[in-house]
PDB file of C-alpha atoms in Angstrom:
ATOM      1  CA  UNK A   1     -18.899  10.307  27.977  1.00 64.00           C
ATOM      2  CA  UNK A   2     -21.893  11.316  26.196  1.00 66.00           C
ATOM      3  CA  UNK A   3     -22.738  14.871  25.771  1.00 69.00           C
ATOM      4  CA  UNK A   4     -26.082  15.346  24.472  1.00 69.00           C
ATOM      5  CA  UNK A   5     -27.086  19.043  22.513  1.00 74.00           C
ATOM      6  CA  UNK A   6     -30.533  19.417  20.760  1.00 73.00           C
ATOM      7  CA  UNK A   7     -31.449  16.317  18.756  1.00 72.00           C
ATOM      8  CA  UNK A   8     -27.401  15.603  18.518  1.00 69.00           C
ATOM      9  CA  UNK A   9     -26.731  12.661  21.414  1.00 72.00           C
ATOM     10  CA  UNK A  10     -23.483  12.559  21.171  1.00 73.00           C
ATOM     11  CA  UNK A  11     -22.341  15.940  20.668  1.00 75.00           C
ATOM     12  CA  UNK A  12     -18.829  16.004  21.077  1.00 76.00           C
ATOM     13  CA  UNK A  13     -17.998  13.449  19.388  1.00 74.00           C
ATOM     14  CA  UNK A  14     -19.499  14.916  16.140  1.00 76.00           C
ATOM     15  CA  UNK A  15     -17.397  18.128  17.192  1.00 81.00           C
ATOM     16  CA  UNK A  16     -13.916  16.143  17.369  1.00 84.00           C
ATOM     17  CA  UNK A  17     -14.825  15.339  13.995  1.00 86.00           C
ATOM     18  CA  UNK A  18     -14.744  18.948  12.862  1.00 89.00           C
ATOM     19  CA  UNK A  19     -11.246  18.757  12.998  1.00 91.00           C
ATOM     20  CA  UNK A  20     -11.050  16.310   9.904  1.00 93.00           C
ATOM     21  CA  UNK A  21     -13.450  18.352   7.480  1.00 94.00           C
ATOM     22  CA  UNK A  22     -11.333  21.665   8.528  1.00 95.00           C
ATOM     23  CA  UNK A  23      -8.043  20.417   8.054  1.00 96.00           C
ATOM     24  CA  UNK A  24      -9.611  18.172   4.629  1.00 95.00           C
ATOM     25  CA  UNK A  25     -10.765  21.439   2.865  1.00 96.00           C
ATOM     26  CA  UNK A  26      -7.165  23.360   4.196  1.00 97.00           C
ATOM     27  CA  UNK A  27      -5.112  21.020   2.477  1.00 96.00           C
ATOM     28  CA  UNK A  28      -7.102  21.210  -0.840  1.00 96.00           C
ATOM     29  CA  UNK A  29      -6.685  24.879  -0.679  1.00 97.00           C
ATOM     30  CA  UNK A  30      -2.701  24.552   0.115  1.00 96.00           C
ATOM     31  CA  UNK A  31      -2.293  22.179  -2.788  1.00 95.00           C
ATOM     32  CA  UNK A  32      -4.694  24.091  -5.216  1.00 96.00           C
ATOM     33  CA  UNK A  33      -2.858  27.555  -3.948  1.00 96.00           C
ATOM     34  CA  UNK A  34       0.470  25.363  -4.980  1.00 92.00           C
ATOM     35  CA  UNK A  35      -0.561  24.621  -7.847  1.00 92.00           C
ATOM     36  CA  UNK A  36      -1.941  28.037  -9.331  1.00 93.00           C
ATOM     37  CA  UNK A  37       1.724  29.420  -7.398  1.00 92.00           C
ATOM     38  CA  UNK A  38       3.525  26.191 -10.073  1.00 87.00           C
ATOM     39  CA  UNK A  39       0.859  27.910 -13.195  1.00 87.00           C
ATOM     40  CA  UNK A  40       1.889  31.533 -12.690  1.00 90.00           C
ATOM     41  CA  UNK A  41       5.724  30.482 -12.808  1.00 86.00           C
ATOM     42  CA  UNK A  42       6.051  28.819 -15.984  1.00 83.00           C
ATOM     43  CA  UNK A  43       3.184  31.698 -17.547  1.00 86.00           C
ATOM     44  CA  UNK A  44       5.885  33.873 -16.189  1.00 88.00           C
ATOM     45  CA  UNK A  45       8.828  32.028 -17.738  1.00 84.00           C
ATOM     46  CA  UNK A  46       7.552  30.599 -21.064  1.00 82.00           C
ATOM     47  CA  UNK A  47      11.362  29.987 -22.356  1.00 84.00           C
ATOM     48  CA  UNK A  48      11.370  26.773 -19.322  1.00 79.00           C
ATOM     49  CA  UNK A  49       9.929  23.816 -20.851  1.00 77.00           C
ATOM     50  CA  UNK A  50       8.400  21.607 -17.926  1.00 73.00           C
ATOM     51  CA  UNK A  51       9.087  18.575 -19.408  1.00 73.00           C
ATOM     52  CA  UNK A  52      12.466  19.297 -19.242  1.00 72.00           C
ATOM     53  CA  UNK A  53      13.030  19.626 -16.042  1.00 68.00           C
ATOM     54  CA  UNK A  54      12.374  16.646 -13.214  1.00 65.00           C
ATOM     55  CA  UNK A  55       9.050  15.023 -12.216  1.00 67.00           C
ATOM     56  CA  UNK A  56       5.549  16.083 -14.009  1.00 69.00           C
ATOM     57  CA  UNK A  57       3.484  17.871 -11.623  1.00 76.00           C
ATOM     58  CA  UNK A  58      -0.044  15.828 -10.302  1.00 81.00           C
ATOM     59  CA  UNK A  59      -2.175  17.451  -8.498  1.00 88.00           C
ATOM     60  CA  UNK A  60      -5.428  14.530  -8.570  1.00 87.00           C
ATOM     61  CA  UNK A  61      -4.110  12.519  -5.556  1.00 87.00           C
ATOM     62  CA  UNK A  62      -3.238  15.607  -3.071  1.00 91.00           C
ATOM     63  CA  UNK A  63      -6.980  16.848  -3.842  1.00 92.00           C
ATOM     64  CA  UNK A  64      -8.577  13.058  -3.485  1.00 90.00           C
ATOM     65  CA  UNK A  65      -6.945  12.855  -0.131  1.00 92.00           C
ATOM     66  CA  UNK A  66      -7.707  16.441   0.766  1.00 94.00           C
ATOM     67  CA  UNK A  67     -11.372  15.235   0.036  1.00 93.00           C
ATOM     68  CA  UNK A  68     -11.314  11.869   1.673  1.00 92.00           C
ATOM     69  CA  UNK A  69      -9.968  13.663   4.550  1.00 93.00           C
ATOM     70  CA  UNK A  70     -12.710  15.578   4.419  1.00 95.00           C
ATOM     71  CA  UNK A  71     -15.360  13.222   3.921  1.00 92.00           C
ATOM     72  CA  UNK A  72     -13.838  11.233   6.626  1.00 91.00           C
ATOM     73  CA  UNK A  73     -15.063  13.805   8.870  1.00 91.00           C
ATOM     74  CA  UNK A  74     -18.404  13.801   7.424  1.00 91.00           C
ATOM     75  CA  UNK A  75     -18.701  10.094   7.280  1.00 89.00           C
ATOM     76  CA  UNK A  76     -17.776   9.626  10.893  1.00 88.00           C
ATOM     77  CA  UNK A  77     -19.772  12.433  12.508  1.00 85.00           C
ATOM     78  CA  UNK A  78     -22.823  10.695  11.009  1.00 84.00           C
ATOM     79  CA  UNK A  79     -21.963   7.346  12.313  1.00 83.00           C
ATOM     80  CA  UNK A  80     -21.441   8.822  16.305  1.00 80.00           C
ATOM     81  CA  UNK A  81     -25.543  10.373  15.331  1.00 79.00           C
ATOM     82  CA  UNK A  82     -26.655   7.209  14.528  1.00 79.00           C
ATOM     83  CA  UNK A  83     -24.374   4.388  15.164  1.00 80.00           C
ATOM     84  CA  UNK A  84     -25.221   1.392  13.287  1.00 82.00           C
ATOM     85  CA  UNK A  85     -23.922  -0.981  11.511  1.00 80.00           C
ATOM     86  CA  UNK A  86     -24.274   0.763   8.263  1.00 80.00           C
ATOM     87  CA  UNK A  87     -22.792   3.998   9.423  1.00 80.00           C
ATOM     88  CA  UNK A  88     -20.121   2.723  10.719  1.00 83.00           C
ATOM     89  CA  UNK A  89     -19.398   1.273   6.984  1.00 82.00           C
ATOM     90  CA  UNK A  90     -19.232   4.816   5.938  1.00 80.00           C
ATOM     91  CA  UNK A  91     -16.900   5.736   8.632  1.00 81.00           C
ATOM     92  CA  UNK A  92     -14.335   3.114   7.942  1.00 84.00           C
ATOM     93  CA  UNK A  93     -14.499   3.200   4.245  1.00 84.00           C
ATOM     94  CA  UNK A  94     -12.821   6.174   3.837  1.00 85.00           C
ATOM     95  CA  UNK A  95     -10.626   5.187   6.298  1.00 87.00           C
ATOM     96  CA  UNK A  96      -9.357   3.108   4.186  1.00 86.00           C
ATOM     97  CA  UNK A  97      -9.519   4.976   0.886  1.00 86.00           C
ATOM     98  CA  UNK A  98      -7.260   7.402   2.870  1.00 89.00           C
ATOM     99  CA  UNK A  99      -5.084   4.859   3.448  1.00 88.00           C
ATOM    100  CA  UNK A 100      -4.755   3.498   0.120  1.00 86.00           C
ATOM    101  CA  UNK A 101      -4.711   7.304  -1.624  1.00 86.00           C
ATOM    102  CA  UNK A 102      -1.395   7.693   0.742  1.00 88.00           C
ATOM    103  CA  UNK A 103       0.029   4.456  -0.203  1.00 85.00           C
ATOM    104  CA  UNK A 104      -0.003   5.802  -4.057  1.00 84.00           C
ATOM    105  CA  UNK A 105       1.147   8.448  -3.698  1.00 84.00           C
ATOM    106  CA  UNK A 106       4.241   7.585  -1.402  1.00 85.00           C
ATOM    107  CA  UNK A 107       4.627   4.655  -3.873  1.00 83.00           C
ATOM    108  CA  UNK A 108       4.359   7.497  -6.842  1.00 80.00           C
ATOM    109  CA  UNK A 109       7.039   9.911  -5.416  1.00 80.00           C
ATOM    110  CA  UNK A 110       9.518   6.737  -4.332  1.00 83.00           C
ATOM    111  CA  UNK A 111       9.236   5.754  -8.066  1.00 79.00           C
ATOM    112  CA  UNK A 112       8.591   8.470 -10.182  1.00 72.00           C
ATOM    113  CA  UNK A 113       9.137   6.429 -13.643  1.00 72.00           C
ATOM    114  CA  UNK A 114       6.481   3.689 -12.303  1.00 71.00           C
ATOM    115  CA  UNK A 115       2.611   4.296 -12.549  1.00 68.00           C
ATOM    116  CA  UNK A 116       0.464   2.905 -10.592  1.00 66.00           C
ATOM    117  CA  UNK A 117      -2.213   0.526 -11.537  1.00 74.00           C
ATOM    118  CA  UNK A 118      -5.250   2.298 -11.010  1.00 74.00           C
ATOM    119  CA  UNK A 119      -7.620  -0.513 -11.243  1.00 81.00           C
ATOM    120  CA  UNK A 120      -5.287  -2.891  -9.517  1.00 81.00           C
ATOM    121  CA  UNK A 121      -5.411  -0.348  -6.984  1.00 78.00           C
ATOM    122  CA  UNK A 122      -9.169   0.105  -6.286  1.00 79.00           C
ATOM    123  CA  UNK A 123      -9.847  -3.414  -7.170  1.00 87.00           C
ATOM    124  CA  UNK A 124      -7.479  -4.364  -3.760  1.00 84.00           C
ATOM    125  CA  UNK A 125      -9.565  -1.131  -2.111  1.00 81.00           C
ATOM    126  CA  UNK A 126     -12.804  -3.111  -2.934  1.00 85.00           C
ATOM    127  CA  UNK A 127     -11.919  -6.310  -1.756  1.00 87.00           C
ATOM    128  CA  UNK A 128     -10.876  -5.065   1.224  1.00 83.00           C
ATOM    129  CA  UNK A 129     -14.225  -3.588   1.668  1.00 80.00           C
ATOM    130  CA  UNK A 130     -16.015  -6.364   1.013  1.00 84.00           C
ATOM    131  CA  UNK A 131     -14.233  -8.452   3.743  1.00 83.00           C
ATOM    132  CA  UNK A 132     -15.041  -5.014   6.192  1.00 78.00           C
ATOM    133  CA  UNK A 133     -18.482  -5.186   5.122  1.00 76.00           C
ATOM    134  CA  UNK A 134     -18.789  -9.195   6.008  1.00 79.00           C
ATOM    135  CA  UNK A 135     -16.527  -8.769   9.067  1.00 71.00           C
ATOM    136  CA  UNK A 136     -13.564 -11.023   8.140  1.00 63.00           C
TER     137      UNK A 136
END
């Protein structure tokens, strides 16, 4: 059901998508408020050596997912303004970049010695696209 405000025609769908920029931009500030929280404790204890003890800390794919989340919400309340066929390529692109940032980074903590291939990665991401974009 359609619920037209101002110049907005579907109104509450955009709103539903509020959801995904709030809860986008609260888990970049958990994970940057973790990490500062990780800073502060070896600043504090200079004798501990980080290498030394378990995984290396990473940060980059918490915040790329915190922003994909994000821009998910973005993405997708422009495509229920104007639904088209090129909005709705926004929308599902970073549904899929989600998808894929999760997939490292389970694959990352299940093997911590193992690094992913970055441009394997976003090469797969790309070609996926590309059969989105030409409906296959």
């Amino acid at each position: 059901c359609k619920k037209p405000i101002g110049y907005v025609r579907d109104f509450n769908h955009v709103f539903s998508n509020l959801g995904y920029c709030v809860f986008g931009l609260l888990f970049m500030c958990i994970v940057l408020f973790k990490k500062l929280k990780y800073e502060s404790f070896l600043a504090e204890n200079a004798n501990i050596d980080k290498e030394d003890y378990g995984v290396p800390t990473q940060y980059g794919l918490y915040f790329a997912m915190g922003l994909s989340l994000f821009m998910e919400g973005v993405m997708s309340s422009s495509y229920h303004v104007c639904p088209t066929n090129v909005t709705f390529q926004f929308d599902t692109t970073f549904m899929y970049l989600l998808a894929v940032l999760m997939f490292m980074k389970l694959y990352q903590v299940r093997h911590a010695d193992v690094s992913g291939n970055a441009i394997g990665v976003f090469f797969g991401l790309g070609v996926a696209l590309l059969l989105e974009t030409i409906s296959i």
